[in-house]
Amino acid sequence: MGVTVQEQTGLFHLQSSDMSYLIQIVDGYPVHVYWGGKLKQREKMSDLLIHTPAGAGLDRLPQEYPQYGSGDFRNPAYQAELEDGTRITELKYDGYRILKGKPHLIGLPAVYTEDESEADSLELILKDTYSGLKVVLLYTIFADRNVIVRSTQLSNEGDKKLRLRRALSASVDLTGKGDMEIMYLSGAWAREGTIRRRPLVQGETRIDSKRGMSSHQFNPFAALVSKETTEDHGEAFGFSLVYSGSFEAGAEVDSFGSTRFSIGVNSFDFAWQLNPGDSFQTPEAVMVYSGHGLGEMSRTYHRLYRTRLCRGKYWDEERPILVNNWEATYFNFDADKLVSIAEEGAKLGIELFVLDDGWFGKRDSDNSSLGDWYEDRRKLPGGLADVAERVNRLGLKFGLWFEPEMISPDSELYRKHPDWCLHVPGRRRTEARWQLVLDYTRQEVRDYIYDSLSAIFTSVPVSYVKWDMNRCLTEIGSAALQPEHQAETAHRYVLGLYELLERITADFPHILFESCSSGGGRFDPGMLYYMPQTWTSDNTDAVERLKIQYGTSLVYPVSAIGAHVSAVPNHQVGRITPLEFRGDVAMSGNFGYELDLTNFTDEEKETVKRQVATYKQIRGLVQQGDLYRLKSPFEGNESAWMFVSEDKEEALVYAFQVMAVPNAPLRTVRLGGLDPELEYEVESSISGEKSIYGGDRLMQLGLPLKYEQKDYQSMWFRLKAVKPLTRFNIKSYARLRNHRRS
């Protein structure tokens, strides 16, 4: 396993325990040969080598990092403009290096290894001798994961300036795959994570963001799947970009039935000046292969991102159950009101109280004070420290909301530094939510934010931070950049954000950071590198959350999915659902409440107390177990999923029915991930009864579902493997016991 090279044929074989990826050097070009299930190592693989038709040129060659202008008319992976204005470069192979482990990407988030034995890396070196452009293609293959991670470094080794107009992270030409389908996640605010699936046809299919953030509209992820691919069967090729800014991902089918897939920083409104000696590093693309359906692809991403992308104290720790005051009070609160909510939370077993927006400056609505990160003594006469200490005395930890990337025109900061926002001189400054975006390309701006936040973190016992970002980037320009660098602003903003996050999370490792961007507007792997969980959506309606959380799980682990119970009628859609239903949906993520606990009846408080106690028992399995999606909310009235422990001895199944069905047929759900040789004791949340079933039966015949005749029904089942002694049935055990006594 790892990386092997056949020098005589120019063949590079990247191999994990269950996957192979082959590259061949053909006429000086790195060419894609194969990506799929594991191929055995052989001395010769002449039958796999690429042979292009005579006179076909580059347009028929399945390339690894294609160029434009010298015979290939498909979308290129890069484009460089020379000082004379021409845009023709031709990269040719110039050598390779094999490295143990995985190199660190400077200034960018990336998956990592804890030991170099986990992975091997290949650098393919390409050069254009005319311009001096050098490109290094970096491939990392993990020994025990069906994962290849790709990124690209472009350097100017010439004596004249170069200007990058396109620099993608990865490009793959899949020969004979023109009949595949593409899957991706789309949506809008409060409708994130909608799964889309459609056939590829000749031409281009593209998703992207031009918003300066990964966006609610499209997630930086897509998968190519065969037509027959389901959750459990068929091939899937996943592409996920570890980046938090504008991106593009696209599949192009040519006239010969081959598919070129590429992903990276969005080329629209992008350029990057490379002076002699300069380099540009692309974000990395995480590519996952599954030969056993979408579920296996998802679980590969989940394990990788949970254990080799998330970092710090909390990546493998159970997350606290919280209550957030936002939908309880909005901006209208004082210290006593906050503490009263925390007091009720303490009685119910909740572990963390989070103070959301409105505690700083003169923030009584959305239209002021962003940037003025000092406490509002009108609302909090004793300051944040007083509230936090009162909360701590109740036995709860204290959390705080920030929106550090924004500035309000009505703020002391803006009046002092009106040029600190992203803007173009002489042009209108577009406000959204009465706010502008701080220019994170500027070191002095980042230093101000760091100093403001660190002053609070060192004086107030903050253990959790919700880091919000509530608008996209407009007038993308910087007063600190020269004209030739203005098109770099959007990417430099993201790099500046990463630099600040690295600094803050390193200096305050005890704080659990949660990313938010009006919900899921920046739910991407780049943010997970710094913050191990994300507020998935501002839409807390349980019915809508079935789809949002199900879709998000296509690539992101449940440990990253923030999910809360909110009040009814729901504030986003007005729907009234039972507290039990809302709780079961939210317990399928990082669990919490977003409402006024002081308004609950005694009966509701008992329900919450049971939910909190239950989640404390199951959260390790929910947050760290393997997820199996069983019934899709996008396909009908029912949804179901389950969590399975690594040793397969414990599992938890959730099932949901949105609307009651008259005279309904008998329904079952076939489980996944169990050991067919084990027997499981199954406890139902509805009846409380315990039954014993074989793992083979549960996966082949399924588990019966008996819903009540009411709308918004949910149930869960806890499965525990029966120990060897208790695998006898009760009568057999009784006979054996009586025989021994006699």
XYZ file of C-alpha atoms in Angstrom:
742
model
C 0.000 0.000 0.000
C 1.001 3.656 -0.317
C 2.667 5.003 -3.461
C 4.606 2.828 -5.891
C 6.233 3.824 -9.175
C 6.969 1.849 -12.334
C 9.741 3.931 -13.857
C 9.756 2.123 -17.210
C 6.075 2.842 -17.897
C 5.751 6.115 -15.990
C 2.965 4.616 -13.885
C 2.194 5.811 -10.348
C -0.020 3.560 -8.232
C -1.609 5.097 -5.127
C -3.164 2.320 -3.066
C -5.071 2.122 0.211
C -6.555 -0.939 1.867
C -9.570 -0.926 -0.502
C -8.857 1.627 -3.252
C -6.443 2.339 -6.095
C -5.662 5.536 -7.993
C -3.380 5.343 -11.046
C -1.537 8.097 -12.911
C 0.645 7.679 -15.994
C 3.067 10.099 -17.604
C 2.213 10.237 -21.322
C 4.304 12.456 -23.617
C 5.225 14.534 -20.577
C 1.640 14.984 -19.330
C 0.277 13.416 -16.125
C -2.707 11.355 -17.253
C -5.498 9.829 -15.205
C -5.674 6.038 -15.658
C -7.942 4.655 -12.944
C -9.755 5.449 -9.694
C -11.841 2.811 -7.959
C -11.685 -0.434 -6.036
C -8.283 -1.804 -5.059
C -6.094 -3.313 -7.785
C -3.376 -5.768 -6.881
C 0.210 -4.633 -7.294
C 1.724 -6.196 -10.417
C 5.061 -5.795 -12.134
C 3.340 -4.801 -15.352
C 0.005 -3.144 -16.010
C 0.393 -2.642 -19.728
C -3.300 -3.310 -20.325
C -4.188 -0.258 -18.238
C -1.861 2.210 -19.911
C -3.317 5.103 -21.859
C -3.024 5.007 -25.643
C -4.574 7.990 -27.408
C -5.755 7.774 -31.019
C -3.273 9.095 -33.548
C -3.701 12.802 -34.150
C -6.252 13.182 -31.336
C -4.086 15.572 -29.318
C -4.764 16.695 -25.780
C -8.527 16.863 -26.278
C -8.765 13.072 -25.924
C -6.214 12.721 -23.146
C -7.632 12.162 -19.610
C -5.432 14.588 -17.721
C -4.693 15.230 -14.052
C -4.160 19.008 -14.277
C -5.223 20.188 -17.747
C -4.350 23.445 -19.480
C -6.096 25.461 -22.166
C -4.793 26.844 -25.424
C -2.664 23.993 -26.747
C -5.205 21.516 -28.000
C -7.509 20.710 -25.082
C -10.806 22.578 -25.481
C -12.394 21.481 -22.210
C -12.312 23.442 -18.962
C -8.739 23.832 -17.689
C -7.574 23.380 -14.115
C -5.506 26.572 -14.241
C -4.768 29.558 -16.433
C -1.830 31.947 -16.181
C -1.429 35.296 -17.911
C 2.117 36.289 -18.855
C 3.528 39.792 -18.603
C 3.043 40.268 -22.343
C -0.677 39.519 -21.986
C -0.576 36.072 -23.584
C -2.223 33.182 -21.754
C -0.501 30.110 -23.163
C 1.487 27.856 -20.873
C 2.269 24.173 -21.222
C 3.159 22.209 -18.122
C 5.334 19.148 -18.616
C 6.420 16.498 -16.148
C 9.712 17.314 -14.400
C 9.985 14.701 -11.657
C 8.385 13.416 -8.502
C 8.880 12.954 -4.764
C 7.343 10.419 -2.384
C 6.884 11.500 1.226
C 5.805 9.694 4.379
C 2.736 11.141 6.060
C 1.041 14.322 4.865
C 2.688 17.749 4.447
C 1.155 20.710 6.243
C -0.471 23.426 4.125
C 0.756 26.797 5.321
C -2.066 29.219 6.109
C -4.863 26.849 5.107
C -6.993 24.326 6.985
C -6.366 20.728 5.985
C -6.868 17.163 7.097
C -3.879 15.812 8.974
C -2.172 12.670 10.208
C -1.182 11.978 13.788
C 1.456 9.500 12.677
C 3.254 9.429 9.338
C 2.419 5.735 8.948
C -1.222 6.719 8.350
C -0.561 8.041 4.853
C 1.866 8.494 1.994
C 2.133 11.511 -0.270
C 3.193 11.966 -3.884
C 4.406 15.224 -5.391
C 4.278 15.441 -9.179
C 6.399 18.337 -10.401
C 5.372 20.118 -13.617
C 7.073 23.028 -15.363
C 6.505 25.424 -18.222
C 10.048 26.273 -19.311
C 8.999 29.324 -21.340
C 7.280 31.242 -18.533
C 8.996 29.723 -15.517
C 5.685 28.529 -14.056
C 6.175 25.534 -11.770
C 3.268 23.471 -10.476
C 3.440 20.791 -7.796
C 0.476 18.413 -7.637
C 0.223 16.961 -4.140
C -1.607 13.672 -3.574
C -2.004 12.080 -0.149
C -3.448 8.582 0.181
C -4.459 7.190 3.551
C -3.547 3.594 4.336
C -6.859 2.566 5.904
C -9.302 5.013 4.339
C -10.689 5.244 0.803
C -9.485 8.838 0.653
C -7.194 10.815 -1.617
C -6.452 14.419 -0.696
C -5.278 16.735 -3.473
C -3.945 20.273 -3.594
C -1.761 22.316 -5.923
C 1.046 24.802 -5.494
C 1.832 27.199 -8.352
C 5.152 29.081 -8.293
C 6.843 31.655 -10.491
C 10.438 30.550 -11.095
C 10.858 32.908 -14.029
C 12.143 36.470 -14.136
C 8.862 38.152 -15.125
C 5.493 38.589 -13.461
C 2.731 36.034 -13.875
C -0.947 36.525 -13.135
C -3.051 33.506 -12.221
C -6.580 33.775 -13.542
C -7.610 30.273 -12.532
C -6.034 27.888 -9.997
C -8.188 24.921 -9.032
C -7.355 22.357 -6.391
C -8.084 19.185 -8.357
C -9.235 17.923 -11.725
C -10.027 14.315 -12.653
C -10.918 12.915 -16.076
C -13.040 9.770 -15.697
C -12.975 7.921 -19.020
C -16.225 6.226 -19.998
C -18.161 7.825 -17.130
C -20.361 10.143 -19.152
C -23.551 8.387 -18.056
C -23.129 9.148 -14.366
C -25.293 11.330 -12.157
C -24.230 14.252 -9.977
C -25.359 14.800 -6.398
C -24.919 18.008 -4.434
C -26.476 20.060 -1.636
C -28.418 23.219 -2.438
C -30.863 25.508 -0.679
C -31.285 28.943 0.855
C -31.468 30.473 4.296
C -33.654 28.159 6.444
C -33.669 25.559 3.636
C -30.089 24.290 3.731
C -28.932 20.809 2.805
C -31.425 19.849 0.091
C -30.110 16.802 -1.776
C -30.172 17.219 -5.553
C -29.477 14.400 -7.979
C -29.594 14.627 -11.747
C -28.062 12.891 -14.774
C -24.988 14.249 -16.483
C -25.366 14.976 -20.182
C -22.923 16.256 -22.777
C -21.883 19.712 -21.682
C -21.266 21.253 -18.284
C -22.981 20.959 -14.906
C -21.725 23.503 -12.397
C -22.370 24.610 -8.822
C -20.612 27.546 -7.218
C -20.657 30.460 -4.807
C -19.714 34.027 -5.721
C -20.701 35.326 -2.265
C -17.294 35.328 -0.576
C -18.494 32.434 1.594
C -19.372 28.838 0.872
C -23.064 29.863 1.059
C -26.538 28.543 1.852
C -27.151 28.122 -1.873
C -24.518 25.448 -2.590
C -22.208 23.511 -0.316
C -18.594 22.980 -1.511
C -19.282 19.293 -2.116
C -20.465 17.117 -4.969
C -20.468 13.416 -5.791
C -20.523 11.555 -9.076
C -22.588 8.377 -8.777
C -23.642 5.584 -11.083
C -27.316 5.418 -12.015
C -27.910 2.380 -9.828
C -26.188 3.856 -6.763
C -28.267 3.795 -3.576
C -27.421 4.136 0.099
C -25.975 0.615 0.161
C -25.022 -0.273 -3.420
C -23.153 1.184 -6.367
C -20.198 3.475 -6.956
C -19.810 7.006 -5.592
C -16.943 9.466 -6.139
C -17.075 12.293 -3.596
C -15.345 15.702 -3.837
C -15.266 18.042 -0.826
C -13.344 21.327 -0.720
C -11.683 22.401 2.537
C -12.420 26.077 1.989
C -14.780 28.748 3.342
C -14.935 31.268 0.486
C -16.248 31.472 -3.069
C -15.799 28.127 -4.796
C -16.670 26.280 -7.972
C -17.248 22.628 -8.733
C -18.247 21.229 -12.075
C -18.614 18.157 -14.229
C -18.058 18.411 -17.992
C -19.031 15.528 -20.279
C -17.287 15.537 -23.646
C -18.437 14.132 -26.964
C -16.666 10.840 -26.265
C -18.477 10.064 -23.017
C -15.719 11.057 -20.601
C -16.378 13.228 -17.560
C -14.009 15.884 -16.261
C -14.690 16.928 -12.676
C -12.890 19.910 -11.163
C -13.144 21.806 -7.896
C -11.429 24.771 -6.262
C -11.486 28.507 -5.585
C -14.004 30.220 -7.855
C -12.312 31.610 -10.961
C -14.944 34.333 -11.280
C -13.538 37.695 -10.165
C -10.300 35.991 -9.123
C -6.709 36.765 -10.031
C -3.438 36.365 -8.181
C -0.217 38.180 -8.913
C 2.896 35.988 -8.887
C 6.054 38.037 -8.842
C 9.302 36.137 -9.441
C 9.813 33.820 -6.484
C 6.157 33.943 -5.339
C 3.887 30.927 -4.840
C 0.162 30.332 -4.555
C -1.234 27.402 -2.586
C -4.719 26.127 -3.401
C -7.059 24.742 -0.747
C -7.249 20.979 -0.658
C -9.910 18.738 -2.150
C -10.845 15.583 -0.253
C -11.794 12.822 -2.681
C -13.590 9.712 -1.406
C -14.385 6.523 -3.304
C -17.139 4.115 -2.308
C -17.996 0.875 -4.050
C -20.873 0.259 -1.648
C -23.164 3.216 -2.028
C -23.658 6.658 -0.575
C -23.719 5.475 3.008
C -20.160 4.182 2.848
C -19.017 7.409 1.174
C -20.639 9.463 3.949
C -19.198 7.366 6.755
C -15.723 7.708 5.224
C -16.082 11.498 5.260
C -17.543 11.430 8.776
C -14.678 9.446 10.286
C -12.035 11.496 8.493
C -13.496 14.894 9.325
C -14.343 13.968 12.903
C -10.893 12.550 13.711
C -8.450 14.088 11.188
C -9.913 17.522 10.409
C -11.463 18.743 13.653
C -8.828 19.572 16.241
C -8.378 20.694 19.800
C -9.886 19.594 23.064
C -13.407 18.897 21.840
C -13.014 16.933 18.605
C -13.472 13.590 20.402
C -15.220 14.784 23.574
C -18.931 14.580 24.247
C -20.531 17.971 23.643
C -22.547 19.750 26.360
C -26.330 20.122 26.295
C -27.091 23.822 26.059
C -29.889 26.334 26.264
C -29.610 29.474 24.104
C -31.644 32.568 24.962
C -32.081 33.909 21.397
C -35.601 32.746 20.544
C -36.554 33.167 24.204
C -35.764 36.880 24.483
C -34.205 38.164 21.253
C -32.739 41.589 22.196
C -35.086 42.175 25.139
C -33.407 40.876 28.295
C -31.609 41.818 31.468
C -29.280 39.888 33.746
C -32.068 38.534 35.955
C -34.030 37.222 32.968
C -30.974 35.406 31.655
C -30.229 33.853 35.014
C -33.853 32.746 35.416
C -33.571 30.716 32.199
C -30.290 29.252 33.413
C -31.896 28.356 36.771
C -34.595 26.340 35.034
C -31.947 24.726 32.846
C -29.966 23.657 35.901
C -33.043 21.974 37.399
C -33.549 20.038 34.159
C -29.954 18.839 33.878
C -28.783 21.247 31.120
C -25.036 21.907 31.187
C -24.397 25.159 29.301
C -26.141 28.527 29.066
C -25.449 30.615 25.951
C -26.046 34.363 25.831
C -26.780 35.246 22.213
C -26.939 38.595 20.386
C -27.627 41.912 22.156
C -25.188 41.998 25.098
C -22.697 44.568 23.695
C -22.503 48.232 22.700
C -26.006 49.695 22.419
C -27.402 46.674 20.633
C -31.203 46.772 20.962
C -31.828 45.647 17.371
C -29.968 44.488 14.264
C -29.056 48.031 13.220
C -26.173 48.986 15.521
C -23.038 48.234 17.532
C -21.332 45.387 15.627
C -17.637 45.965 16.243
C -18.168 47.503 19.695
C -17.288 44.383 21.659
C -17.786 45.688 25.173
C -20.685 44.830 27.484
C -23.863 46.931 27.648
C -24.122 48.002 31.286
C -27.727 49.134 30.787
C -28.784 45.493 30.379
C -26.005 43.958 32.438
C -25.175 46.325 35.315
C -22.664 43.860 36.750
C -21.209 43.083 33.355
C -20.641 39.751 31.660
C -18.527 38.480 34.536
C -21.459 38.868 36.922
C -23.851 36.943 34.658
C -21.270 34.237 33.955
C -20.454 33.762 37.634
C -24.155 33.533 38.560
C -24.624 30.950 35.819
C -21.540 29.032 36.962
C -22.848 28.938 40.540
C -25.883 27.082 39.202
C -23.570 24.400 37.860
C -23.787 25.508 34.204
C -20.999 26.669 31.965
C -21.310 30.026 30.217
C -21.265 30.687 26.467
C -21.357 33.850 24.385
C -22.353 34.956 20.857
C -20.139 37.101 18.630
C -20.252 38.317 15.034
C -16.609 39.388 14.753
C -16.389 39.756 10.959
C -18.991 42.521 10.774
C -19.265 46.234 11.517
C -22.378 48.387 11.912
C -22.342 51.862 10.330
C -23.965 52.908 13.595
C -21.051 51.936 15.831
C -18.147 53.598 17.589
C -15.758 51.446 15.562
C -17.169 52.624 12.212
C -17.125 56.260 13.272
C -13.463 55.861 14.157
C -12.429 53.658 11.213
C -14.863 54.018 8.268
C -12.231 52.557 5.918
C -11.991 49.263 7.856
C -14.847 47.684 5.920
C -14.617 46.037 2.527
C -15.374 48.799 0.040
C -14.464 50.412 -3.255
C -13.761 54.182 -3.137
C -16.542 56.216 -4.662
C -18.983 53.318 -4.793
C -22.083 52.649 -2.706
C -21.524 50.485 0.372
C -24.200 47.827 0.246
C -25.679 47.179 3.667
C -27.336 43.884 4.559
C -28.980 43.605 7.994
C -27.702 47.181 8.508
C -24.113 45.967 8.534
C -20.918 45.935 6.488
C -18.074 43.403 6.371
C -14.754 44.115 8.066
C -11.706 43.965 5.826
C -9.941 40.868 7.114
C -7.154 41.278 4.563
C -5.798 43.949 6.960
C -3.648 42.902 9.887
C -4.708 45.873 12.035
C -8.361 44.867 11.691
C -7.650 41.291 12.722
C -5.523 42.525 15.627
C -8.374 44.726 16.849
C -10.798 41.787 16.806
C -8.286 39.517 18.514
C -7.638 42.084 21.248
C -11.363 42.727 21.768
C -12.265 39.048 22.078
C -9.234 38.030 24.104
C -9.977 40.806 26.622
C -13.359 39.173 27.245
C -12.007 35.616 27.255
C -9.390 36.512 29.880
C -11.828 38.337 32.177
C -15.018 36.286 31.811
C -15.281 32.480 32.306
C -16.401 31.776 28.721
C -16.375 28.092 27.781
C -18.325 28.257 24.495
C -18.440 30.750 21.632
C -20.977 30.944 18.831
C -19.123 32.685 15.976
C -21.690 34.112 13.569
C -21.491 35.667 10.087
C -24.786 37.037 8.836
C -24.159 38.437 5.369
C -22.238 37.864 2.153
C -19.368 39.974 0.790
C -20.133 42.919 -1.506
C -17.980 45.750 -2.900
C -15.085 43.318 -2.580
C -12.148 45.666 -2.458
C -9.558 46.725 0.084
C -8.091 50.141 0.816
C -4.900 48.358 1.854
C -4.228 46.560 -1.453
C -2.573 47.929 -4.588
C -4.564 47.889 -7.858
C -2.841 44.745 -9.182
C -3.922 42.869 -6.036
C -7.571 43.971 -5.816
C -8.856 40.771 -7.441
C -7.139 38.863 -4.638
C -9.320 40.481 -1.961
C -11.917 37.727 -1.550
C -9.323 34.994 -1.120
C -7.133 37.151 1.090
C -10.208 37.760 3.275
C -10.547 34.004 3.833
C -6.818 33.647 4.529
C -7.077 36.487 7.052
C -10.034 34.801 8.731
C -8.076 31.548 8.994
C -5.083 33.391 10.480
C -7.291 34.964 13.145
C -9.080 31.710 13.942
C -5.779 29.872 14.288
C -4.550 32.507 16.707
C -7.713 32.600 18.834
C -8.343 28.857 19.029
C -4.684 28.205 19.876
C -4.638 30.804 22.654
C -7.992 29.741 24.153
C -8.080 25.959 23.738
C -10.567 25.514 26.596
C -13.332 27.229 24.588
C -15.673 25.161 22.423
C -16.202 27.210 19.252
C -19.294 26.766 17.097
C -19.454 28.252 13.611
C -22.617 29.917 12.354
C -23.538 31.924 9.281
C -27.243 32.694 9.521
C -27.357 28.981 10.158
C -25.624 26.868 7.528
C -24.293 29.587 5.213
C -20.717 28.576 5.945
C -21.025 24.911 6.878
C -17.810 23.727 5.272
C -14.681 21.695 6.123
C -12.551 24.823 6.342
C -14.489 26.089 9.347
C -14.598 22.642 10.963
C -10.806 22.726 11.168
C -11.116 25.527 13.727
C -14.602 24.910 15.121
C -15.741 21.291 15.524
C -19.445 22.041 15.216
C -21.729 24.308 13.183
C -25.186 25.759 13.748
C -26.836 23.850 10.932
C -29.768 26.129 10.186
C -31.726 28.998 11.712
C -34.789 26.908 10.879
C -35.546 24.948 14.063
C -38.835 23.436 12.889
C -38.521 19.696 13.499
C -40.164 18.672 10.218
C -37.860 20.864 8.159
C -34.901 19.738 10.247
C -35.482 16.123 9.143
C -34.425 17.160 5.639
C -31.761 19.657 6.679
C -29.951 17.254 8.999
C -30.356 14.269 6.672
C -28.937 16.202 3.712
C -26.085 17.716 5.708
C -25.051 14.215 6.806
C -24.233 13.342 3.209
C -20.736 14.674 3.906
C -20.570 16.086 7.462
C -20.423 14.076 10.706
C -23.254 14.268 13.218
C -20.754 15.629 15.770
C -20.662 18.798 13.629
C -24.441 19.248 13.379
C -25.966 21.651 15.919
C -29.642 20.809 16.567
C -31.972 22.495 19.072
C -35.527 22.207 20.360
C -37.406 25.488 19.932
C -40.814 26.777 20.967
C -44.078 26.299 19.091
C -45.629 27.721 17.020
C -42.227 27.557 15.350
C -40.750 31.002 14.675
C -39.770 30.188 11.079
C -42.797 28.299 9.720
C -45.486 28.583 12.421
C -45.880 24.807 12.738
C -46.907 23.186 16.025
C -45.232 19.854 16.724
C -45.080 17.792 19.948
C -42.170 18.349 22.301
C -41.267 14.658 22.063
C -41.024 14.874 18.252
C -38.875 18.006 18.421
C -36.620 16.370 20.986
C -36.069 13.190 18.993
C -35.085 15.171 15.900
C -32.704 17.414 17.845
C -31.162 14.487 19.731
C -29.906 13.267 16.355
C -27.265 16.010 16.481
C -25.510 18.196 19.055
C -28.482 18.642 21.354
C -29.798 21.805 22.957
C -32.769 24.114 23.525
C -33.516 27.532 22.053
C -36.518 28.813 23.987
C -37.695 30.213 27.320
C -37.596 27.348 29.798
C -39.434 29.481 32.370
C -42.601 29.279 30.248
C -42.793 25.473 30.360
C -45.551 23.677 32.246
C -44.624 21.096 34.857
C -45.458 18.352 32.361
C -43.205 19.894 29.731
C -40.393 20.242 32.262
C -40.643 16.535 33.042
C -40.427 15.767 29.330
C -37.324 17.953 28.992
C -35.778 16.326 32.046
C -36.277 12.895 30.440
C -34.861 14.119 27.123
C -31.768 15.554 28.798
C -31.197 12.393 30.826
C -31.645 10.231 27.736
C -29.249 12.287 25.637
C -26.577 12.090 28.303
C -26.789 8.301 27.971
C -26.692 8.220 24.178
C -24.664 11.256 23.075
C -21.386 9.354 22.841
C -23.015 6.980 20.368
C -24.783 9.761 18.448
C -21.727 12.007 18.173
C -19.046 9.344 17.641
C -20.920 6.376 16.152
C -21.371 5.409 12.514
C -24.459 6.895 10.862
C -26.703 4.761 8.652
C -29.471 6.578 6.781
C -32.471 4.248 6.508
C -35.411 6.258 5.109
C -35.105 9.580 3.307
C -37.384 12.526 4.202
C -36.898 13.691 0.597
C -38.736 10.608 -0.677
C -41.832 10.308 1.477
C -43.702 10.799 4.713
C -41.250 8.832 6.833
C -37.628 9.277 7.879
C -35.268 6.987 9.745
C -31.588 6.758 10.624
C -29.422 4.945 13.125
C -26.122 5.189 14.957
C -23.882 2.154 15.451
C -20.903 1.806 17.771
C -17.527 0.876 16.319
C -17.672 -2.615 17.851
C -21.257 -3.053 16.551
C -22.474 -4.031 20.024
C -24.665 -0.979 20.516
C -26.998 0.930 18.209
C -29.721 3.554 18.324
C -32.518 3.856 15.754
C -34.742 6.900 15.230
C -37.905 6.749 13.107
C -40.263 9.601 12.224
C -43.685 9.897 10.561
C -44.749 13.424 9.631
C -48.450 12.960 8.876
C -50.755 10.232 10.119
C -51.788 7.633 7.538
C -55.311 6.144 7.714
C -55.583 2.362 7.633
C -51.798 2.201 7.213
C -50.094 -1.017 6.137
C -47.564 -2.743 8.376
C -44.311 -0.853 8.130
C -40.774 -1.906 8.893
C -37.336 -0.364 8.644
C -34.336 -2.430 7.592
C -31.338 -1.611 9.748
C -27.682 -1.377 8.759
C -24.219 -1.735 10.222
C -25.032 -4.519 12.684
C -23.182 -7.790 13.145
C -25.334 -10.498 11.500
C -23.877 -13.080 13.882
C -24.962 -11.226 17.026
C -28.314 -11.080 18.733
C -29.561 -7.736 19.998
C -31.862 -6.768 22.824
C -34.119 -4.067 21.353
C -35.850 -1.580 23.665
C -38.685 0.539 22.244
C -39.342 4.102 23.409
C -43.060 3.638 22.683
C -43.858 0.506 24.636
C -40.781 0.182 26.826
C -40.771 -3.507 25.903
C -37.566 -5.382 25.223
C -37.272 -8.041 22.526
C -34.361 -10.037 21.175
C -33.651 -10.173 17.427
C -30.753 -11.466 15.392
C -28.637 -8.887 13.600
C -29.265 -10.716 10.314
C -33.026 -10.490 10.786
C -32.914 -6.790 11.659
C -30.927 -6.007 8.514
C -32.818 -8.333 6.156
C -36.409 -8.338 7.439
C -36.329 -5.125 9.415
C -37.792 -3.756 12.607
C -41.580 -3.267 12.888
C -42.765 0.349 13.228
C -46.088 0.935 15.014
C -47.011 4.614 14.874
C -49.951 6.098 16.740
C -52.763 7.664 14.719
C -51.449 11.175 15.169
C -49.407 13.620 13.114
C -45.735 14.170 13.975
C -44.859 10.814 15.471
C -41.375 9.722 16.442
C -39.860 6.720 18.163
C -36.476 5.340 18.997
C -35.044 1.908 19.647
C -31.947 1.123 21.696
C -30.043 -1.991 20.674
C -27.502 -3.799 22.809
C -25.733 -6.988 21.830
C -26.725 -9.883 24.047
C -23.795 -11.330 25.930
C -22.900 -14.959 25.090
C -24.390 -16.376 28.312
C -27.775 -14.776 27.684
C -28.095 -15.926 24.093
C -30.062 -18.934 25.345
C -33.768 -18.333 25.295
C -35.427 -18.051 28.682
C -36.872 -21.582 28.735
C -33.577 -23.186 27.750
C -31.746 -21.199 30.412
C -34.305 -22.192 33.059
C -33.988 -25.881 32.164
C -30.189 -25.665 32.314
C -30.334 -23.922 35.719
C -32.736 -26.517 37.156
C -30.606 -29.376 35.814
C -27.508 -27.964 37.529
C -29.389 -27.586 40.822
C -30.553 -31.209 40.715
